[in-house]
Amino acid sequence: MNLQSTFQMNNGNRIPVVAMGSWDSRGDEGYQACLDALEAGYRHLDTASYYENEAQVGAAVRDSGIPREEIFVTSKIWYTDMVKGKQEAAFEKTLKELGLEYLDLYLLHWPINDVAGSWKILENYYEQGLIKNIGVSNFNENHLKRLEQTANIAPAVDQIEICPFLVQKDTVDYCQGQGIIVEAWGPLGKGKQLGEPEIIKLAEKYKKTPAQIILRWHLQRGIVSLPKSVHKERIISNGDIFDFELSEEDMKLMMTMDHRAETGRGYPAEYKEA
């Protein structure tokens, strides 16, 4: 496997196993980080309207010299736009900001407001070919089951917060049982886990960095990770996870860290009621 390797989604399409996250990467810095990632071999860029960097991501795609069809671009509709009369305008703005003719993946960012109606609009764009794959973000099992009641097309992806301190076993098991690809945002736990003694020991054992150990753990769980950095050397290092394999025992060890420390950041207040 390598950075161009893919997992198959439930519609037969394929998604690269690692993505370059872009949360809080804006302006020239965000643009350069995406270029550096593409140069390093990444073929999956993740953004969102809320990140305010779609223009930089799109510019990096165009300026990379890599054929458009070889790059998988994801964006998301923010929950305040998931209301009747706003959804179409939000999608059109995303395409305009990115400067692209289509999206490889478009997600409902949160299970808030008009989820069912917004999903119908994504289904229409999917059928038109303007979105190649549709999915959700921050949906748990209950949110997914509720969506199933009105959806004609099943989500291809659910992007949720996952890290060693938040393993999300129940949601991951449910998604994988339904053929939904799981993506991990915040896969390194905002760096909090990099100093964890057990992870440092594993890094020494496998002669890898703590970040590489964590990202390999995600990969072996069948999860697409979205590590984010604006430093070229770290971007390259985060992609260097394909020349080793964690043992079954070490995979289980990583799972024991669940809820060891507080996780979560930036969750909308409305999420608790969703």
XYZ file of N, CA, C and O in Angstrom, residues 53-224:
688
model
N -11.192 27.962 3.252
C -9.951 27.775 2.493
C -10.175 26.987 1.202
O -9.222 26.477 0.599
N -11.428 26.874 0.780
C -11.716 26.109 -0.431
C -10.985 26.685 -1.643
O -10.506 25.922 -2.500
N -10.855 27.988 -1.709
C -10.160 28.606 -2.851
C -8.699 28.176 -2.904
O -8.158 27.897 -3.988
N -8.057 28.100 -1.744
C -6.655 27.693 -1.700
C -6.494 26.213 -2.067
O -5.554 25.833 -2.772
N -7.407 25.385 -1.580
C -7.361 23.962 -1.915
C -7.539 23.766 -3.419
O -6.789 23.021 -4.059
N -8.528 24.448 -3.982
C -8.760 24.325 -5.416
C -7.585 24.814 -6.248
O -7.227 24.205 -7.261
N -6.960 25.907 -5.819
C -5.802 26.431 -6.532
C -4.652 25.435 -6.506
O -3.945 25.255 -7.510
N -4.462 24.768 -5.365
C -3.401 23.768 -5.263
C -3.663 22.601 -6.211
O -2.732 22.082 -6.844
N -4.920 22.195 -6.320
C -5.269 21.116 -7.250
C -4.903 21.511 -8.673
O -4.259 20.750 -9.410
N -5.277 22.718 -9.066
C -5.008 23.169 -10.434
C -3.518 23.382 -10.688
O -3.015 23.084 -11.773
N -2.808 23.899 -9.696
C -1.399 24.246 -9.900
C -0.460 23.065 -9.711
O 0.743 23.179 -9.993
N -0.981 21.941 -9.233
C -0.115 20.793 -8.936
C 0.448 20.123 -10.179
O 1.474 19.445 -10.111
N -0.256 20.295 -11.298
C 0.170 19.602 -12.519
C -0.312 18.164 -12.572
O -0.036 17.445 -13.537
N -1.044 17.735 -11.554
C -1.582 16.374 -11.503
C -2.959 16.375 -12.153
O -3.766 17.271 -11.887
N -3.251 15.412 -13.003
C -4.577 15.380 -13.640
C -5.688 15.411 -12.598
O -5.601 14.731 -11.566
N -6.709 16.202 -12.865
C -7.815 16.377 -11.915
C -8.403 15.048 -11.481
O -8.718 14.851 -10.283
N -8.553 14.109 -12.402
C -9.206 12.847 -12.069
C -8.387 11.986 -11.107
O -8.897 11.022 -10.534
N -7.145 12.345 -10.884
C -6.297 11.589 -9.958
C -6.341 12.142 -8.534
O -5.745 11.557 -7.624
N -7.024 13.276 -8.355
C -7.090 13.900 -7.032
C -8.517 13.825 -6.502
O -9.473 14.201 -7.184
N -8.648 13.353 -5.274
C -9.943 13.181 -4.628
C -10.163 14.365 -3.692
O -9.448 14.536 -2.705
N -11.160 15.187 -4.003
C -11.423 16.407 -3.232
C -12.748 16.284 -2.476
O -13.785 15.982 -3.072
N -12.682 16.527 -1.175
C -13.864 16.480 -0.316
C -14.176 17.867 0.228
O -13.272 18.602 0.617
N -15.462 18.225 0.256
C -15.890 19.409 0.993
C -17.187 19.077 1.727
O -17.722 17.977 1.597
N -17.674 20.052 2.498
C -18.822 19.804 3.369
C -19.727 21.033 3.416
O -19.239 22.175 3.316
N -21.006 20.810 3.606
C -21.959 21.901 3.784
C -22.161 22.125 5.283
O -22.427 21.192 6.038
N -22.016 23.369 5.715
C -22.144 23.719 7.126
C -23.607 23.667 7.544
O -24.514 23.935 6.747
N -23.846 23.349 8.802
C -25.225 23.078 9.242
C -26.144 24.291 9.143
O -27.352 24.134 8.963
N -25.610 25.512 9.231
C -26.481 26.683 9.099
C -26.971 26.861 7.660
O -27.935 27.603 7.422
N -26.330 26.176 6.710
C -26.799 26.186 5.321
C -27.693 24.999 5.015
O -28.226 24.894 3.907
N -27.864 24.116 5.989
C -28.710 22.941 5.787
C -30.163 23.266 6.138
O -30.806 22.616 6.964
N -30.673 24.313 5.510
C -32.067 24.717 5.670
C -32.623 25.016 4.278
O -31.880 25.370 3.362
N -33.918 24.859 4.146
C -34.551 25.046 2.845
C -34.253 26.419 2.274
O -34.384 27.427 2.956
N -33.810 26.431 1.027
C -33.504 27.691 0.342
C -32.035 28.052 0.376
O -31.611 28.960 -0.350
N -31.246 27.359 1.196
C -29.817 27.672 1.293
C -28.907 26.577 0.746
O -27.762 26.851 0.395
N -29.407 25.346 0.688
C -28.523 24.229 0.359
C -27.892 24.360 -1.029
O -26.675 24.171 -1.197
N -28.705 24.668 -2.031
C -28.181 24.753 -3.393
C -27.155 25.875 -3.530
O -26.110 25.707 -4.171
N -27.448 27.018 -2.926
C -26.518 28.152 -3.006
C -25.193 27.815 -2.338
O -24.119 28.217 -2.802
N -25.261 27.067 -1.232
C -24.038 26.676 -0.530
C -23.175 25.777 -1.398
O -21.947 25.938 -1.467
N -23.815 24.820 -2.075
C -23.043 23.922 -2.942
C -22.443 24.676 -4.118
O -21.274 24.479 -4.471
N -23.226 25.546 -4.717
C -22.717 26.328 -5.852
C -21.545 27.213 -5.441
O -20.575 27.371 -6.184
N -21.613 27.767 -4.231
C -20.507 28.589 -3.730
C -19.253 27.740 -3.528
O -18.142 28.176 -3.860
N -19.435 26.528 -2.998
C -18.292 25.634 -2.805
C -17.612 25.316 -4.130
O -16.380 25.392 -4.242
N -18.391 24.961 -5.141
C -17.802 24.668 -6.449
C -17.082 25.884 -7.014
O -15.986 25.773 -7.584
N -17.689 27.067 -6.851
C -17.071 28.294 -7.352
C -15.778 28.595 -6.620
O -14.767 28.966 -7.241
N -15.783 28.466 -5.288
C -14.577 28.723 -4.510
C -13.455 27.766 -4.906
O -12.298 28.165 -5.052
N -13.795 26.500 -5.040
C -12.793 25.498 -5.421
C -12.337 25.672 -6.862
O -11.215 25.291 -7.212
N -13.211 26.214 -7.700
C -12.881 26.346 -9.119
C -12.862 25.002 -9.824
O -12.106 24.789 -10.768
N -13.723 24.086 -9.363
C -13.768 22.742 -9.927
C -15.136 22.485 -10.559
O -16.125 23.103 -10.192
N -15.168 21.549 -11.484
C -16.424 21.226 -12.160
C -17.249 20.205 -11.395
O -18.448 20.065 -11.631
N -16.603 19.487 -10.495
C -17.318 18.490 -9.695
C -16.564 18.259 -8.399
O -15.385 18.632 -8.259
N -17.239 17.645 -7.432
C -16.624 17.235 -6.168
C -16.556 15.714 -6.125
O -17.475 15.037 -6.590
N -15.485 15.203 -5.570
C -15.376 13.758 -5.411
C -16.212 13.280 -4.227
O -16.716 12.155 -4.245
N -16.338 14.116 -3.208
C -17.124 13.755 -2.031
C -17.663 15.022 -1.378
O -16.922 15.992 -1.186
N -18.938 14.999 -1.048
C -19.571 16.139 -0.382
C -20.326 15.591 0.820
O -21.068 14.605 0.714
N -20.128 16.217 1.978
C -20.667 15.709 3.230
C -21.604 16.706 3.901
O -21.376 17.915 3.833
N -22.623 16.188 4.577
C -23.379 16.990 5.541
C -22.486 17.119 6.769
O -22.134 16.113 7.388
N -22.113 18.339 7.138
C -21.075 18.535 8.147
C -21.524 18.104 9.547
O -20.720 17.607 10.346
N -22.786 18.305 9.867
C -23.331 17.933 11.177
C -24.771 17.439 11.007
O -25.473 17.884 10.088
N -25.250 16.582 11.895
C -26.632 16.095 11.821
C -27.605 17.096 12.449
O -28.346 16.776 13.382
N -27.581 18.323 11.932
C -28.346 19.430 12.519
C -29.172 20.105 11.424
O -28.724 20.221 10.283
N -30.364 20.577 11.781
C -31.290 21.259 10.867
C -31.918 20.271 9.887
O -32.184 19.137 10.250
N -32.128 20.659 8.635
C -32.882 19.838 7.694
C -31.978 18.768 7.080
O -31.530 18.888 5.936
N -31.739 17.721 7.857
C -30.862 16.646 7.387
C -31.490 15.904 6.207
O -30.852 15.704 5.172
N -32.741 15.512 6.347
C -33.395 14.736 5.298
C -33.498 15.525 3.996
O -33.187 15.007 2.914
N -33.915 16.790 4.082
C -34.029 17.616 2.879
C -32.683 17.894 2.244
O -32.547 17.892 1.012
N -31.677 18.143 3.070
C -30.336 18.404 2.548
C -29.782 17.163 1.860
O -29.108 17.256 0.826
N -30.070 15.997 2.437
C -29.591 14.758 1.832
C -30.233 14.525 0.464
O -29.571 14.064 -0.479
N -31.521 14.857 0.335
C -32.188 14.726 -0.958
C -31.495 15.576 -2.024
O -31.352 15.169 -3.179
N -31.054 16.757 -1.636
C -30.369 17.642 -2.578
C -29.022 17.048 -2.970
O -28.624 17.077 -4.145
N -28.306 16.464 -1.990
C -27.045 15.795 -2.319
C -27.293 14.619 -3.268
O -26.506 14.387 -4.201
N -28.378 13.893 -3.037
C -28.704 12.780 -3.934
C -28.931 13.283 -5.360
O -28.487 12.648 -6.337
N -29.592 14.429 -5.504
C -29.840 14.990 -6.838
C -28.527 15.366 -7.521
O -28.331 15.083 -8.714
N -27.633 15.995 -6.776
C -26.337 16.361 -7.356
C -25.526 15.115 -7.714
O -24.799 15.097 -8.714
N -25.655 14.088 -6.897
C -24.966 12.824 -7.167
C -25.465 12.225 -8.476
O -24.669 11.768 -9.315
N -26.768 12.225 -8.661
C -27.352 11.665 -9.883
C -26.974 12.476 -11.119
O -26.875 11.940 -12.221
N -26.724 13.781 -10.918
C -26.299 14.644 -12.024
C -24.804 14.527 -12.329
O -24.340 15.017 -13.341
N -24.064 13.898 -11.421
C -22.629 13.755 -11.621
C -21.804 14.915 -11.102
O -20.572 14.921 -11.262
N -22.455 15.885 -10.450
C -21.711 17.025 -9.905
C -20.984 16.648 -8.615
O -20.016 17.298 -8.219
N -21.477 15.605 -7.962
C -20.812 15.021 -6.795
C -20.660 13.531 -7.084
O -21.640 12.852 -7.377
N -19.441 13.030 -7.004
C -19.193 11.626 -7.333
C -19.580 10.685 -6.194
O -19.912 9.525 -6.437
N -19.525 11.199 -4.959
C -19.877 10.387 -3.786
C -20.458 11.316 -2.730
O -20.039 12.473 -2.614
N -21.421 10.832 -1.956
C -22.042 11.654 -0.926
C -21.938 10.942 0.429
O -21.946 9.716 0.509
N -21.823 11.760 1.470
C -21.663 11.178 2.794
C -22.017 12.168 3.884
O -22.594 13.233 3.630
N -21.651 11.810 5.090
C -22.004 12.614 6.260
C -20.780 12.784 7.154
O -19.758 12.122 6.984
N -20.913 13.675 8.119
C -19.837 13.935 9.065
C -20.444 14.123 10.450
O -21.493 14.756 10.593
N -19.789 13.561 11.444
C -20.219 13.685 12.848
C -21.570 13.026 13.115
O -22.307 13.442 14.012
N -21.898 11.998 12.353
C -23.125 11.227 12.563
C -22.806 9.999 13.399
O -21.857 9.269 13.103
N -23.584 9.755 14.454
C -23.450 8.509 15.195
C -24.466 7.504 14.664
O -25.178 7.768 13.683
N -24.559 6.352 15.299
C -25.443 5.302 14.803
C -26.899 5.757 14.747
O -27.607 5.487 13.767
N -27.359 6.468 15.759
C -28.746 6.932 15.761
C -29.018 7.911 14.631
O -30.074 7.855 13.988
N -28.067 8.825 14.385
C -28.233 9.778 13.268
C -28.315 9.029 11.938
O -29.122 9.372 11.061
N -27.467 8.029 11.778
C -27.435 7.270 10.526
C -28.735 6.496 10.328
O -29.290 6.468 9.220
N -29.239 5.894 11.380
C -30.484 5.138 11.273
C -31.660 6.052 10.930
O -32.559 5.664 10.177
N -31.637 7.257 11.480
C -32.694 8.217 11.180
C -32.637 8.623 9.706
O -33.675 8.735 9.027
N -31.422 8.827 9.194
C -31.264 9.197 7.786
C -31.712 8.064 6.864
O -32.313 8.313 5.805
N -31.451 6.838 7.257
C -31.826 5.676 6.451
C -33.328 5.644 6.156
O -33.752 5.115 5.120
N -34.134 6.214 7.045
C -35.584 6.156 6.895
C -36.083 6.973 5.704
O -37.155 6.682 5.165
N -35.323 7.971 5.283
C -35.772 8.837 4.178
C -34.829 8.820 2.979
O -35.189 9.311 1.911
N -33.630 8.262 3.136
C -32.631 8.307 2.063
C -32.907 7.256 0.996
O -33.348 6.147 1.292
N -32.643 7.620 -0.244
C -32.687 6.656 -1.345
C -31.299 6.077 -1.614
O -31.173 4.975 -2.154
N -30.283 6.859 -1.254
C -28.888 6.447 -1.457
C -28.201 6.438 -0.100
O -28.292 7.415 0.647
N -27.526 5.366 0.212
C -26.833 5.263 1.496
C -25.579 6.128 1.487
O -24.923 6.277 0.454
N -25.221 6.722 2.624
C -23.967 7.466 2.693
C -22.791 6.557 2.358
O -22.756 5.391 2.792
N -21.839 7.082 1.600
C -20.635 6.318 1.289
C -19.607 6.460 2.402
O -18.751 5.589 2.570
N -19.694 7.566 3.148
C -18.664 7.920 4.132
C -19.317 8.546 5.360
O -20.323 9.250 5.238
N -18.737 8.289 6.526
C -19.055 9.041 7.735
C -17.728 9.514 8.326
O -16.886 8.698 8.718
N -17.539 10.818 8.367
C -16.303 11.396 8.901
C -16.557 11.832 10.345
O -17.389 12.702 10.602
N -15.855 11.214 11.287
C -16.065 11.494 12.706
C -14.727 11.692 13.408
O -13.674 11.338 12.882
N -14.793 12.255 14.600
C -13.577 12.418 15.390
C -13.144 11.058 15.942
O -13.901 10.393 16.639
N -11.921 10.653 15.612
C -11.363 9.409 16.125
C -9.884 9.626 16.426
O -9.156 10.219 15.627
N -9.448 9.138 17.574
C -8.046 9.150 17.959
C -7.889 8.096 19.052
O -8.889 7.515 19.485
N -6.687 7.801 19.516
C -6.553 6.767 20.548
C -7.342 7.042 21.820
O -7.712 6.102 22.528
N -7.612 8.317 22.122
C -8.397 8.639 23.297
C -9.895 8.646 23.012
O -10.705 8.845 23.911
N -10.278 8.458 21.754
C -11.691 8.406 21.360
C -11.804 7.415 20.202
O -11.833 7.802 19.038
N -11.860 6.137 20.530
C -11.752 5.109 19.492
C -13.053 4.911 18.711
O -13.039 4.334 17.619
N -14.197 5.367 19.273
C -15.484 5.331 18.561
C -15.836 3.932 18.064
O -16.335 3.766 16.942
N -15.605 2.920 18.884
C -15.807 1.539 18.444
C -17.234 1.269 17.972
O -17.431 0.629 16.921
N -18.230 1.737 18.696
C -19.615 1.447 18.329
C -19.969 2.028 16.970
O -20.564 1.337 16.124
N -19.622 3.295 16.752
C -19.953 3.933 15.471
C -19.157 3.318 14.336
O -19.694 3.080 13.240
N -17.876 3.041 14.579
C -17.042 2.416 13.548
C -17.598 1.045 13.189
O -17.737 0.708 12.000
N -17.931 0.248 14.186
C -18.473 -1.094 13.921
C -19.776 -1.009 13.133
O -19.998 -1.797 12.192
N -20.641 -0.065 13.504
C -21.914 0.054 12.794
C -21.675 0.449 11.337
O -22.240 -0.167 10.421
N -20.855 1.469 11.126
C -20.587 1.926 9.759
C -19.984 0.817 8.912
O -20.440 0.552 7.785
N -18.975 0.154 9.443
C -18.319 -0.884 8.660
C -19.253 -2.057 8.409
O -19.181 -2.694 7.352
N -20.163 -2.308 9.333
C -21.164 -3.339 9.114
C -22.150 -2.985 8.014
O -22.727 -3.863 7.373
N -22.330 -1.673 7.795
C -23.235 -1.174 6.752
C -22.501 -0.842 5.452
O -23.119 -0.360 4.501
N -21.201 -1.076 5.423
C -20.427 -0.773 4.219
C -20.098 0.699 4.055
O -19.760 1.142 2.964
N -20.213 1.466 5.137
C -19.903 2.900 5.105
C -18.438 3.097 5.499
O -18.010 2.635 6.556
N -17.679 3.779 4.666
C -16.283 4.076 4.980
C -16.238 5.089 6.123
O -16.946 6.102 6.111
N -15.389 4.829 7.100
C -15.198 5.754 8.220
C -13.932 6.574 7.983
O -12.887 6.032 7.634
N -14.073 7.888 8.174
C -12.923 8.786 8.123
C -12.700 9.373 9.513
O -13.663 9.644 10.233
N -11.448 9.578 9.855
C -11.093 10.117 11.167
C -10.575 11.541 11.051
O -9.500 11.765 10.508
N -11.376 12.505 11.572
C -10.809 13.846 11.709
C -10.177 13.945 13.100
O -10.561 13.238 14.023
N -9.165 14.807 13.203
C -8.418 14.881 14.456
C -7.753 13.559 14.800
O -7.767 13.149 15.960
N -7.163 12.843 13.815
C -6.657 11.491 14.070
C -5.520 11.427 15.077
O -5.280 10.384 15.672
N -4.829 12.545 15.268
C -3.721 12.582 16.232
C -4.146 13.237 17.543
O -3.311 13.526 18.400
N -5.449 13.475 17.679
C -5.946 14.061 18.923
C -5.352 15.425 19.215
O -5.085 15.754 20.367
N -5.170 16.214 18.174
C -4.565 17.547 18.313
C -3.180 17.460 18.960
O -2.733 18.358 19.679
N -2.517 16.321 18.736
C -1.164 16.126 19.225
C -1.057 15.663 20.653
O 0.041 15.362 21.145
N -2.189 15.565 21.355
C -2.155 15.227 22.775
C -1.591 13.833 23.036
O -0.964 13.585 24.058
N -1.843 12.907 22.103
C -1.437 11.531 22.332
C 0.016 11.238 21.966
O 0.533 10.150 22.253
N 0.665 12.193 21.328
C 2.023 11.953 20.845
C 3.020 11.743 21.980
O 4.069 11.142 21.781
N 2.674 12.230 23.179
C 3.559 12.051 24.320
C 3.132 10.946 25.257
O 3.719 10.778 26.336
N 2.135 10.159 24.870
C 1.650 9.077 25.710
C 2.727 7.990 25.830
O 3.255 7.513 24.815
N 3.081 7.587 27.034
C 4.190 6.643 27.224
C 4.089 5.369 26.386
O 5.065 4.933 25.782
N 2.872 4.750 26.337
C 2.731 3.508 25.562
C 2.979 3.739 24.081
O 3.564 2.890 23.397
N 2.526 4.900 23.582
C 2.710 5.192 22.158
C 4.180 5.480 21.871
O 4.718 5.078 20.827
N 4.856 6.147 22.779
C 6.291 6.384 22.618
C 7.047 5.058 22.587
O 7.962 4.862 21.771
N 6.649 4.116 23.456
C 7.298 2.804 23.464
C 7.078 2.070 22.152
O 7.987 1.402 21.629
N 5.845 2.169 21.612
C 5.575 1.536 20.322
C 6.395 2.193 19.211
O 6.887 1.501 18.302
N 6.553 3.508 19.274
C 7.369 4.207 18.281
C 8.811 3.702 18.317
O 9.439 3.489 17.272
N 9.312 3.495 19.516
C 10.680 2.979 19.657
C 10.771 1.544 19.144
O 11.733 1.166 18.488
N 9.742 0.749 19.444
C 9.716 -0.652 19.011
C 9.738 -0.776 17.496
O 10.478 -1.604 16.938
N 8.927 0.037 16.817
C 8.804 -0.062 15.356
C 9.722 0.911 14.610
O 9.707 0.944 13.388
N 10.492 1.687 15.376
C 11.397 2.686 14.793
C 10.633 3.671 13.908
O 11.012 3.977 12.779
N 9.529 4.150 14.466
C 8.671 5.119 13.804
C 8.373 6.250 14.767
O 8.707 6.185 15.956
N 7.729 7.315 14.284
C 7.332 8.408 15.165
C 6.006 8.065 15.831
O 5.239 7.223 15.317
N 5.678 8.695 16.967
C 4.367 8.459 17.577
C 3.210 8.741 16.612
O 2.213 8.004 16.601
N 3.346 9.787 15.817
C 2.283 10.101 14.856
C 2.111 8.977 13.842
O 0.982 8.602 13.485
N 3.212 8.414 13.377
C 3.125 7.318 12.409
C 2.484 6.079 13.030
O 1.728 5.370 12.358
N 2.757 5.832 14.299
C 2.118 4.711 14.985
C 0.606 4.895 15.017
O -0.172 3.977 14.709
N 0.168 6.095 15.377
C -1.270 6.366 15.468
C -1.932 6.273 14.098
O -3.015 5.684 13.955
N -1.312 6.835 13.077
C -1.904 6.809 11.739
C -1.936 5.390 11.180
O -2.875 5.025 10.456
N -0.935 4.602 11.518
C -0.955 3.189 11.091
C -2.090 2.438 11.787
O -2.752 1.576 11.193
N -2.329 2.763 13.048
C -3.445 2.168 13.798
C -4.771 2.440 13.103
O -5.608 1.545 12.950
N -4.974 3.681 12.657
C -6.183 4.016 11.906
C -6.271 3.165 10.637
O -7.320 2.586 10.333
N -5.176 3.124 9.890
C -5.167 2.396 8.619
C -5.545 0.937 8.816
O -6.353 0.387 8.063
N -4.977 0.300 9.853
C -5.261 -1.118 10.076
C -6.672 -1.356 10.593
O -7.173 -2.475 10.531
N -7.321 -0.313 11.078
C -8.745 -0.427 11.439
C -9.639 -0.230 10.219
O -10.858 -0.320 10.316
N -9.036 0.039 9.066
C -9.813 0.280 7.860
C -10.391 1.673 7.800
O -11.388 1.919 7.110
N -9.765 2.604 8.521
C -10.249 3.973 8.635
C -9.369 4.918 7.817
O -8.135 4.817 7.853
N -10.000 5.833 7.082
C -9.276 6.877 6.358
C -8.928 7.982 7.348
O -9.826 8.582 7.954
